[in-house]
Tab-separated table of C-alpha atoms in Angstrom:
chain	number	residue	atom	x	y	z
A	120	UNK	CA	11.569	2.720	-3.395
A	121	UNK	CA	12.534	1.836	0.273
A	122	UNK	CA	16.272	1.891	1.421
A	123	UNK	CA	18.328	-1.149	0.754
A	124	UNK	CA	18.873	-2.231	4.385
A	125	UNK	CA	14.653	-1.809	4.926
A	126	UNK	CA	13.808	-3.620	1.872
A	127	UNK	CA	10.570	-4.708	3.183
A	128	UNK	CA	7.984	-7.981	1.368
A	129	UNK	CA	5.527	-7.271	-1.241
A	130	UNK	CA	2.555	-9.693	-1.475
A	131	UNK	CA	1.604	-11.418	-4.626
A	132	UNK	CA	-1.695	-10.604	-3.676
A	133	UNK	CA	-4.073	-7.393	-3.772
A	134	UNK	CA	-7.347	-8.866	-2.847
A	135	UNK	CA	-8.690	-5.601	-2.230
A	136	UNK	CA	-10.127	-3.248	-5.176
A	137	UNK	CA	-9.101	0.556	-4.390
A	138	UNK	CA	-12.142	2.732	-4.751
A	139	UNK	CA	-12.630	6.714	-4.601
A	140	UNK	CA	-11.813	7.585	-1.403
A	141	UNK	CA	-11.112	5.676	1.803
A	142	UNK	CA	-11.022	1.582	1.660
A	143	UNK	CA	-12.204	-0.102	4.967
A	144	UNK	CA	-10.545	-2.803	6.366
A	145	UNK	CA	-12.087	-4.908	8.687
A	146	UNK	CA	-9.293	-5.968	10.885
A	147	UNK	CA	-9.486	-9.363	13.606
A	148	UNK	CA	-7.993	-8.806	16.712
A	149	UNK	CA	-6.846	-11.669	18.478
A	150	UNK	CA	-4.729	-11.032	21.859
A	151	UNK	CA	-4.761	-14.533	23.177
A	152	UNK	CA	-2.358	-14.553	26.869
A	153	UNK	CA	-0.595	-12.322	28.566
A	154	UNK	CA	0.786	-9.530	27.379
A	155	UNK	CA	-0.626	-10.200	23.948
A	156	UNK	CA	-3.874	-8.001	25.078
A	157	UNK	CA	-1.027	-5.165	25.901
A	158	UNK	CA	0.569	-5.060	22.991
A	159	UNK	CA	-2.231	-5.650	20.076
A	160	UNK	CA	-4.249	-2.577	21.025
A	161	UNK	CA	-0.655	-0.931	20.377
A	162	UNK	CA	-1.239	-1.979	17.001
A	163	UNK	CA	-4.889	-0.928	16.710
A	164	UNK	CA	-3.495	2.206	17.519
A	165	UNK	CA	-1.401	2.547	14.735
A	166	UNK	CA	-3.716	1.727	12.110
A	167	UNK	CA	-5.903	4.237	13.454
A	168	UNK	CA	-2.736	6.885	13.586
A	169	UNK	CA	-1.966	6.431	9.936
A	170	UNK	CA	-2.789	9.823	7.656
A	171	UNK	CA	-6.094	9.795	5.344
A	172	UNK	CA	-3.577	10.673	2.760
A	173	UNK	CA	-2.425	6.945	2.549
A	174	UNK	CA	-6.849	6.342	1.146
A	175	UNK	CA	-7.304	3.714	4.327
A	176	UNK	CA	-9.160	3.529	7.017
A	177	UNK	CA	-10.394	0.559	9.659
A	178	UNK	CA	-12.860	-0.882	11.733
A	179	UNK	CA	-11.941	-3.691	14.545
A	180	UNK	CA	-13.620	-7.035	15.221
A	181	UNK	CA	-12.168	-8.262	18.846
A	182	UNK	CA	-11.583	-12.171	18.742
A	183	UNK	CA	-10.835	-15.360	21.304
A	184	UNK	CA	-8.423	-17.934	21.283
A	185	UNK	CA	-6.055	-18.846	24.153
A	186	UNK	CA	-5.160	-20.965	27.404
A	187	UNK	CA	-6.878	-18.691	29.608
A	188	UNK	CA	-9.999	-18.972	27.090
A	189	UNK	CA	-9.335	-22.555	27.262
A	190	UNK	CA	-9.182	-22.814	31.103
A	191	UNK	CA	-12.575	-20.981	31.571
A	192	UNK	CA	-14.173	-23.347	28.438
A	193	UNK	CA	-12.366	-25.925	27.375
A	194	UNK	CA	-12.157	-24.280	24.284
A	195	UNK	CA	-8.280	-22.977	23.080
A	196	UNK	CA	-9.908	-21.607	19.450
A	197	UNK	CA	-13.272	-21.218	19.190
A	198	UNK	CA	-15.176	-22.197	15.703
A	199	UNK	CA	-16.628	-18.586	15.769
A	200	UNK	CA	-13.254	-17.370	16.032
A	201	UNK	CA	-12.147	-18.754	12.645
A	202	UNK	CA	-15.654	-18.436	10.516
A	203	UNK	CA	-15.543	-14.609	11.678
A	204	UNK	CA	-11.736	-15.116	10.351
A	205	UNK	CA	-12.817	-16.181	6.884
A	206	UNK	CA	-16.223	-14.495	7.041
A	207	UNK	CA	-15.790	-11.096	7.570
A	208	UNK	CA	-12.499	-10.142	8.105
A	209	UNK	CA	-9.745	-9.004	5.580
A	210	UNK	CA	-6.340	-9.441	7.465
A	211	UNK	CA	-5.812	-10.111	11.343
A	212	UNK	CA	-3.385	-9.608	14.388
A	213	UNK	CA	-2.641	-12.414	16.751
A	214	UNK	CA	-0.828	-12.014	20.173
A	215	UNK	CA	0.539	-14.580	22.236
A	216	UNK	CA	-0.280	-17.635	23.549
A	217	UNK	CA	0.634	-19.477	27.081
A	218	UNK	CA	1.126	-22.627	25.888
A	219	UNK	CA	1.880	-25.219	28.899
A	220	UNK	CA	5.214	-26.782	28.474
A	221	UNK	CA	3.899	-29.939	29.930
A	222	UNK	CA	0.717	-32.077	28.469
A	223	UNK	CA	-2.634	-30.908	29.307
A	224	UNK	CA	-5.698	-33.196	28.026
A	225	UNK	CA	-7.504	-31.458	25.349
A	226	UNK	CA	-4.907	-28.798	24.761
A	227	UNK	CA	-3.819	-27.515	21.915
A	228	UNK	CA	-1.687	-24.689	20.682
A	229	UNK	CA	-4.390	-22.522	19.129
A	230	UNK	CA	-2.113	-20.121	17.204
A	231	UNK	CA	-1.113	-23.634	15.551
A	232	UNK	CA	-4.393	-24.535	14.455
A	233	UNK	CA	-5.523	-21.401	13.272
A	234	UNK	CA	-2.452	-21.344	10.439
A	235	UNK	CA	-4.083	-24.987	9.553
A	236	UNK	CA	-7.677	-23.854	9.759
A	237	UNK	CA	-6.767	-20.414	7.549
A	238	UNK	CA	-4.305	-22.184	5.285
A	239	UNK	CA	-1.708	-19.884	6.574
A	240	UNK	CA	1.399	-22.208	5.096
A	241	UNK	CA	4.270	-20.076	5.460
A	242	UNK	CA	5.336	-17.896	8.525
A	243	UNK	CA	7.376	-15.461	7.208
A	244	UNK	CA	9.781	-13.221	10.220
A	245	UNK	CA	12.142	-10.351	9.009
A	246	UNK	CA	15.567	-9.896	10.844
A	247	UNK	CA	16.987	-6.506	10.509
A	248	UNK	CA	19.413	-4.282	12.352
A	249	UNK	CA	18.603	-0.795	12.863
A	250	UNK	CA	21.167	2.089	13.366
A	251	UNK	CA	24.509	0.963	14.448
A	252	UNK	CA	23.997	-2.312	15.519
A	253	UNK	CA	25.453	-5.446	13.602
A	254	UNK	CA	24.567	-5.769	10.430
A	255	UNK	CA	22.016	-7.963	9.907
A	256	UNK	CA	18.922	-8.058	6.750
A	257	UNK	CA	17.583	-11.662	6.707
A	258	UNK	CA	13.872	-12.877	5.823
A	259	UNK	CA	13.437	-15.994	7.792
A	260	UNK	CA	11.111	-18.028	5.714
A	261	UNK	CA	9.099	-21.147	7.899
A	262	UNK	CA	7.371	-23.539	6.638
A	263	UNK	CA	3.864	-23.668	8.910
A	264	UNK	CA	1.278	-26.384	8.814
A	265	UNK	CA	3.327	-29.568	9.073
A	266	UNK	CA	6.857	-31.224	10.406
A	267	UNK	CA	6.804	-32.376	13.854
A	268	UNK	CA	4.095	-29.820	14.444
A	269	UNK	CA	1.596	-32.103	13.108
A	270	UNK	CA	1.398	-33.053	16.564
A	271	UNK	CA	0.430	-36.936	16.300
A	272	UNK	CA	2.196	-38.295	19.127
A	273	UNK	CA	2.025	-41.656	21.014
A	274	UNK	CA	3.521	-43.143	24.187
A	275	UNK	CA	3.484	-46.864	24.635
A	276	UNK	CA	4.538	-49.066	27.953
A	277	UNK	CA	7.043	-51.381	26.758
A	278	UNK	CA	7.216	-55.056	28.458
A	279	UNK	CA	10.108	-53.719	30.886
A	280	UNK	CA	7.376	-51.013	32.191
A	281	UNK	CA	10.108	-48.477	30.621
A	282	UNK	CA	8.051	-45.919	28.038
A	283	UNK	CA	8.242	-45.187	24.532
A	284	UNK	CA	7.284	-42.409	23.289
A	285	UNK	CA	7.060	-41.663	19.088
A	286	UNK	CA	6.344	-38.431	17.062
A	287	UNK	CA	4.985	-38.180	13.643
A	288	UNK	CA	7.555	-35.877	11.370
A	289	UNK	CA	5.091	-34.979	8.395
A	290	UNK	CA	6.490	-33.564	4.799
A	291	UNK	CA	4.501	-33.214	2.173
A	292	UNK	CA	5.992	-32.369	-1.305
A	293	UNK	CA	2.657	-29.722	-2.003
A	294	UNK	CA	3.556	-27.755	1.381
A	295	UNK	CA	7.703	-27.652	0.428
A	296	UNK	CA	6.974	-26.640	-2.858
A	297	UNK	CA	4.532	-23.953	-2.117
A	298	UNK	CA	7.145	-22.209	0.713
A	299	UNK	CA	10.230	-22.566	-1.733
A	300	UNK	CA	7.989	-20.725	-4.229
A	301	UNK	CA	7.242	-17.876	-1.963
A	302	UNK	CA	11.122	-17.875	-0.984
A	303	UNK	CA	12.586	-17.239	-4.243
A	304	UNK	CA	9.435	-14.670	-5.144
A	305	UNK	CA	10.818	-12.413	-1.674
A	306	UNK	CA	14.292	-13.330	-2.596
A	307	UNK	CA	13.445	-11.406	-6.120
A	308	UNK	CA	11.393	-8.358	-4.750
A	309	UNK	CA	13.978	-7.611	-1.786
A	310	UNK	CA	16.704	-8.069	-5.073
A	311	UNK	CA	14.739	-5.599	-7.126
A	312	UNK	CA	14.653	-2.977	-4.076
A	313	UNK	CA	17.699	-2.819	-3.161
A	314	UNK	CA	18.708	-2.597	-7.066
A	315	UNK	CA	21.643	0.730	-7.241
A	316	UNK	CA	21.322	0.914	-3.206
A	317	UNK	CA	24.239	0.031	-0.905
A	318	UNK	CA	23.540	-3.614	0.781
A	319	UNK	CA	24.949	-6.199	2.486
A	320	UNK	CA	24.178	-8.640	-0.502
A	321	UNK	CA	25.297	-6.538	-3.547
A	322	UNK	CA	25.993	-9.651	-5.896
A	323	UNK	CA	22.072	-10.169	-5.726
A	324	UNK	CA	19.781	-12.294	-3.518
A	325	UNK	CA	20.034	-15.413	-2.186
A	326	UNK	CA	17.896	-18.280	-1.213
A	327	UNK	CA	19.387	-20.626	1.451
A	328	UNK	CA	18.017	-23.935	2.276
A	329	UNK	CA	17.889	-25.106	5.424
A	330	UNK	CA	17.602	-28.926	6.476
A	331	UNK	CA	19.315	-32.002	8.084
A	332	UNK	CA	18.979	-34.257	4.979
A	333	UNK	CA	22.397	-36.136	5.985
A	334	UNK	CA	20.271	-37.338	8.735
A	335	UNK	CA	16.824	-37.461	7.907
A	336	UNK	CA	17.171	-38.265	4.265
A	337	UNK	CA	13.627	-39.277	3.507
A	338	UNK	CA	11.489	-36.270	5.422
A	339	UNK	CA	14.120	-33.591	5.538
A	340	UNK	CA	15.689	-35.206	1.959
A	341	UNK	CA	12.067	-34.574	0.235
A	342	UNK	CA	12.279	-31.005	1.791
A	343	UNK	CA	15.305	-29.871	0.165
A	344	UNK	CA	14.938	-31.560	-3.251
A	345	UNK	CA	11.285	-29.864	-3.525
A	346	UNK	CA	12.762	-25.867	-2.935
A	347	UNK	CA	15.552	-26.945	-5.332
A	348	UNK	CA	12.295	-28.046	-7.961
A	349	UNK	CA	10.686	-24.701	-7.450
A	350	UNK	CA	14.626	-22.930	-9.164
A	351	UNK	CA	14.565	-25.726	-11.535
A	352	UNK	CA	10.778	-25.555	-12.624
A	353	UNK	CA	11.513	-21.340	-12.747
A	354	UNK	CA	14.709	-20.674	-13.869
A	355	UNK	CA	14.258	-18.103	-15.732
A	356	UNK	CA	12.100	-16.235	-13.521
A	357	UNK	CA	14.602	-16.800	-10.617
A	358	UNK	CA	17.964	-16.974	-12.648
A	359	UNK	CA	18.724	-14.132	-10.468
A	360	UNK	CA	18.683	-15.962	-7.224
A	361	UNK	CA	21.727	-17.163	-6.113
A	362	UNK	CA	20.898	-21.191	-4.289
A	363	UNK	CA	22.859	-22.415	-1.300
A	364	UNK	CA	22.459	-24.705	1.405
A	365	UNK	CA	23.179	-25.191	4.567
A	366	UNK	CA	22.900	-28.086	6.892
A	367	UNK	CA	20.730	-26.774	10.251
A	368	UNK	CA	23.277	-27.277	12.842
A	369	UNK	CA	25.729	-25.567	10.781
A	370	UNK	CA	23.642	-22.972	9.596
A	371	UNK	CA	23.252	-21.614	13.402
A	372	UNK	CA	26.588	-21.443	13.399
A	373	UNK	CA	27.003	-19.400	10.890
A	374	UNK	CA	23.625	-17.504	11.553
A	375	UNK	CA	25.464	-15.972	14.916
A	376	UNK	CA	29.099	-15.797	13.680
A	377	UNK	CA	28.515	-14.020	10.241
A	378	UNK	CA	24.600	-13.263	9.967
A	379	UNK	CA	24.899	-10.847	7.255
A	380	UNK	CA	26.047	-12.967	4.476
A	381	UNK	CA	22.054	-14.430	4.907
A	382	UNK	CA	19.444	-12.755	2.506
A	383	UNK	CA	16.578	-15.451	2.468
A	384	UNK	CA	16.314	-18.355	4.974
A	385	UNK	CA	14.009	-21.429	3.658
A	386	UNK	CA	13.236	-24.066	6.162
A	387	UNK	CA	10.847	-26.975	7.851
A	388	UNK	CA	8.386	-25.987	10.563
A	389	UNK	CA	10.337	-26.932	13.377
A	390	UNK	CA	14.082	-25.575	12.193
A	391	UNK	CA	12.115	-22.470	11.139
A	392	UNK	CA	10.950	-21.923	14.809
A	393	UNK	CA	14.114	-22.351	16.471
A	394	UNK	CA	16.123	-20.101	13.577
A	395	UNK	CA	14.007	-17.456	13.629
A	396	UNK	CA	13.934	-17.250	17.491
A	397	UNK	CA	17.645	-17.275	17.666
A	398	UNK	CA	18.104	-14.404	15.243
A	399	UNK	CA	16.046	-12.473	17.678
A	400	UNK	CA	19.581	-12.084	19.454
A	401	UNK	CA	21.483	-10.721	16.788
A	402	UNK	CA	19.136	-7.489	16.744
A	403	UNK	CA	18.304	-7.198	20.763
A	404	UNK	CA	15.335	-8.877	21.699
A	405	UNK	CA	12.425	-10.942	20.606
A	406	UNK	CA	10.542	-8.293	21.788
A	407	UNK	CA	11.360	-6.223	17.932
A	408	UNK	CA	10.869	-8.997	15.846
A	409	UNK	CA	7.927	-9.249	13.469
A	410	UNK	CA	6.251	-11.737	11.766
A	411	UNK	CA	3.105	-12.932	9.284
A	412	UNK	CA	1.177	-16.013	8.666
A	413	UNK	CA	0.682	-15.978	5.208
A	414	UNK	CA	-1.708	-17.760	2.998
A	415	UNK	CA	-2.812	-17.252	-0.647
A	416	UNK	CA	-5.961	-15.077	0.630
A	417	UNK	CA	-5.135	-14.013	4.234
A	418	UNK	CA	-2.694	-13.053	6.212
A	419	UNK	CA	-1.996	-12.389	10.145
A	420	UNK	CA	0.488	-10.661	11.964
A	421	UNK	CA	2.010	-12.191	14.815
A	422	UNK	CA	4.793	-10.521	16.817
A	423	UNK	CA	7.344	-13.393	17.952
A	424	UNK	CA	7.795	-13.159	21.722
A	425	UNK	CA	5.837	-15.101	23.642
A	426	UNK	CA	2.811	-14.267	27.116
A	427	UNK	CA	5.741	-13.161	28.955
A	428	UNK	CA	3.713	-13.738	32.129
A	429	UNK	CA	5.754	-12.001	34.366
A	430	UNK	CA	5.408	-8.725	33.300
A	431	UNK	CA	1.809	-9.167	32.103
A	432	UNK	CA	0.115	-6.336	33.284
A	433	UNK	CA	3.096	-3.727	33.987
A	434	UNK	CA	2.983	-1.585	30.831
A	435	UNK	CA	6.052	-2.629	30.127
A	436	UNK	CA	6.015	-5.299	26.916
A	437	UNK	CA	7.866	-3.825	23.993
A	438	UNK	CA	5.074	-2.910	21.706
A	439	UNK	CA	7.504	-2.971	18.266
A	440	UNK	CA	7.557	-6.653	17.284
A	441	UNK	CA	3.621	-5.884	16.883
A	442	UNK	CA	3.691	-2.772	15.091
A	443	UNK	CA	5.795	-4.135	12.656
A	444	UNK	CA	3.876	-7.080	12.430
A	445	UNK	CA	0.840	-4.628	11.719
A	446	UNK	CA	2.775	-3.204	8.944
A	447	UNK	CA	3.885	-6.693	7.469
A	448	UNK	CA	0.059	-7.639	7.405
A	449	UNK	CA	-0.652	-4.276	5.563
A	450	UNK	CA	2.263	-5.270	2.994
A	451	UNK	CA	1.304	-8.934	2.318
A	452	UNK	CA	-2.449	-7.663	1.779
A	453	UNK	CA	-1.034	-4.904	-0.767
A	454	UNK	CA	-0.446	-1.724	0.777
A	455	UNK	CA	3.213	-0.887	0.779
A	456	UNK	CA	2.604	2.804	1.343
A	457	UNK	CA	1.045	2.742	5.038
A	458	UNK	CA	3.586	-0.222	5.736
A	459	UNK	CA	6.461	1.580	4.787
A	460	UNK	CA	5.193	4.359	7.089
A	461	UNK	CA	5.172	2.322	10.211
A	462	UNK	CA	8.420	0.532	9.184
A	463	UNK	CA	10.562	4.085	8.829
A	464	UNK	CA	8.550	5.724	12.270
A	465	UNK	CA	9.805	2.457	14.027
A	466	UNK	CA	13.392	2.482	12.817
A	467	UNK	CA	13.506	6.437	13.503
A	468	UNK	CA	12.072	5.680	17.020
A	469	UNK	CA	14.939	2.926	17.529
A	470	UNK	CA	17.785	4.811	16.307
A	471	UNK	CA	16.717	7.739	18.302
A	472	UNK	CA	16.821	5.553	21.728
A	473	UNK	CA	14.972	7.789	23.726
A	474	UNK	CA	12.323	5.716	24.639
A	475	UNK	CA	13.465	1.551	25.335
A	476	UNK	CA	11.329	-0.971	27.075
A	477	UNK	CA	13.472	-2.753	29.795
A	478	UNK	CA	13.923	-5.879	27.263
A	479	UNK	CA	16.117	-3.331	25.056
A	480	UNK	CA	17.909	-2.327	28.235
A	481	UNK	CA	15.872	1.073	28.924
A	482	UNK	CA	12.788	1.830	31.541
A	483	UNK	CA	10.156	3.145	28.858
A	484	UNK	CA	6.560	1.540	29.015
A	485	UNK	CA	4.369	0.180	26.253
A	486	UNK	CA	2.517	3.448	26.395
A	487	UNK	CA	5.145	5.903	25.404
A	488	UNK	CA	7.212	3.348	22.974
A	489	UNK	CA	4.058	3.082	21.120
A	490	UNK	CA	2.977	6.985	21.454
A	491	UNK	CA	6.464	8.537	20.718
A	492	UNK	CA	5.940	6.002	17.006
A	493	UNK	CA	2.332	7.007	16.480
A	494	UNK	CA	4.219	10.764	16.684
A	495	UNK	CA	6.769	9.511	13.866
A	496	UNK	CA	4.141	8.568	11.451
């Protein structure tokens, strides 16, 4: 049983049957910009570290998707991308994307359209303090295939030759209820491991909803009423779970000025993004925080940063918001030993300090950040 304050997620789902000796697992390896093709052999290189003992072992299928991809083609994710996905690959690891801040004909966020294509509906991004920083142990849980990021948009020249422009702010009842679900099942299995353990939420878990239904009653309004369904269509299965709310403007409030009374986070697409982002701050850097794209039969880790094109090609991205990524990909496809390896050589590696990429405040490169972990494992 892990430590309280590492309680880590536990899929639902072990696709994979265990057999006598080692299991293969084909792994997808999709860098995408920047310093995503830094940082995701960092990960490669963990799951090759990792000790026979834990019965795994992995091959590597190397994937495209990307601006840069979609500069040279025309082409941000490829079909053969996404049927080599679904085809032959049992989990994957995604890197970053350098997605223009202004409009670019034809472009399209392909990190977006591969959680559509994959049916990867919930993005699901631990926050945890390590050592003797603030205390913070929060699963940020994002809704990911609709909201604004539907991405229908329209501008219109009005009469006055002043513009208009409109977005489309999609919520579907099926996508709110399956996220709540998987809220209050990780709100129960970080309950159950941190059961007789010292924690900062010892009167048992807690699922907060997140939402601006005062204002957007309809979209937002259908949001919060469907998590609220998934307690009332479960209680007994969740009459564990403590249910609170918390109106988004407010909730970043609180989020920075008392982040440890949060256990699980539930919210749209867009609120999700920004939340999850923010709490980056509370523990350092974006550059530490993990995250996975989870469906009911795949999963992808994605670390949270972004291309960081300025210090593309320096050796100098933090490496850790992938590795733990790689070990929430090995825990949502069933393998909580290996993952629980990676997560305690990180958090030894962190408390220790000696090694600290510049974004943590230190002058260590990717290289020995990720070597002085594979040494921990």
């Amino acid at each position: 049983m892990l430590r309280a304050t590492t309680a880590r997620l536990a899929f639902r789902r072990v696709s994979l049957t265990a057999t006598r000796g080692l299991k293969t697992l084909n792994i997808g390896l999709i860098p995408g910009d920047g310093i995503g093709k830094e940082v995701i052999p960092a990960g490669r290189q963990i799951l090759e570290a990792l000790p026979e003992s834990d019965g795994l072992k992995f091959t590597f299928v190397d994937l495209i998707a990307g601006f840069e991809n979609f500069k040279a083609t025309g082409v941000a994710l490829p079909d053969e991308t996404v049927s080599i996905l679904k085809s032959e690959c049992d989990g994957a690891l995604f890197g970053a994307v350098s997605s223009p801040s202004t409009r670019v004909a034809g472009y399209s966020s392909p990190i977006v359209a591969l959680r559509k294509k994959m049916g990867l509906y919930a993005n699901v991004r631990p926050v945890k303090s390590v050592g003797d920083d603030r205390p913070v142990d929060m699963v940020i849980v994002r809704e990911n295939t609709e909201d604004l990021y539907v991405k229908e948009e329209t501008i219109k020249t009005l009469e006055d030759g002043t513009k208009v422009a409109e977005a489309i702010k999609r919520i579907t009842e099926k996508a709110s209820y399956n996220i709540g679900k998987l809220a209050f099942e990780l709100a129960l299995q970080r309950g159950a491991a941190r059961a007789g353990q010292p924690s900062l939420h010892p009167n048992g878990p807690i699922v907060t909803i997140t939402h601006k239904s005062n204002v957007l009653s309809v979209t937002d309004g259908l949001f919060r009423e469907t998590v609220r369904q998934v307690y009332e269509d479960n209680k007994e299965k969740f009459a564990g779970v403590a249910v609170q709310e918390q109106i988004v403007d407010s909730m970043v409030y609180r989020m920075f000025r008392e982040p440890e009374i949060f256990d699980v986070v539930v919210a749209p697409n867009l609120y999700g993004d920004i939340l999850s982002d923010g709490a980056a701050a509370l523990v350092g850097s974006l550059g530490v925080i993990p995250s996975a794209n989870v469906g009911d039969s795949f999963v992808i880790g994605e670390p949270c940063h972004g291309s960081a094109p300025d210090i593309e090609g320096k050796n100098i991205a933090n490496p850790i918001a992938t590795i733990r990524s790689t070990a929430l990909m090995l825990e949502f496809m069933g393998y909580p030993i290996p993952a629980a390896r990676i997560h305690k050589a990180v958090d030894e590696h962190m408390v220790e300090k000696r090694f600290a990429t510049p974004d943590l405040g230190g002058s260590s490169t990717t290289t020995e950040v990720t070597n002085d972990i594979i040494k921990r494992l």
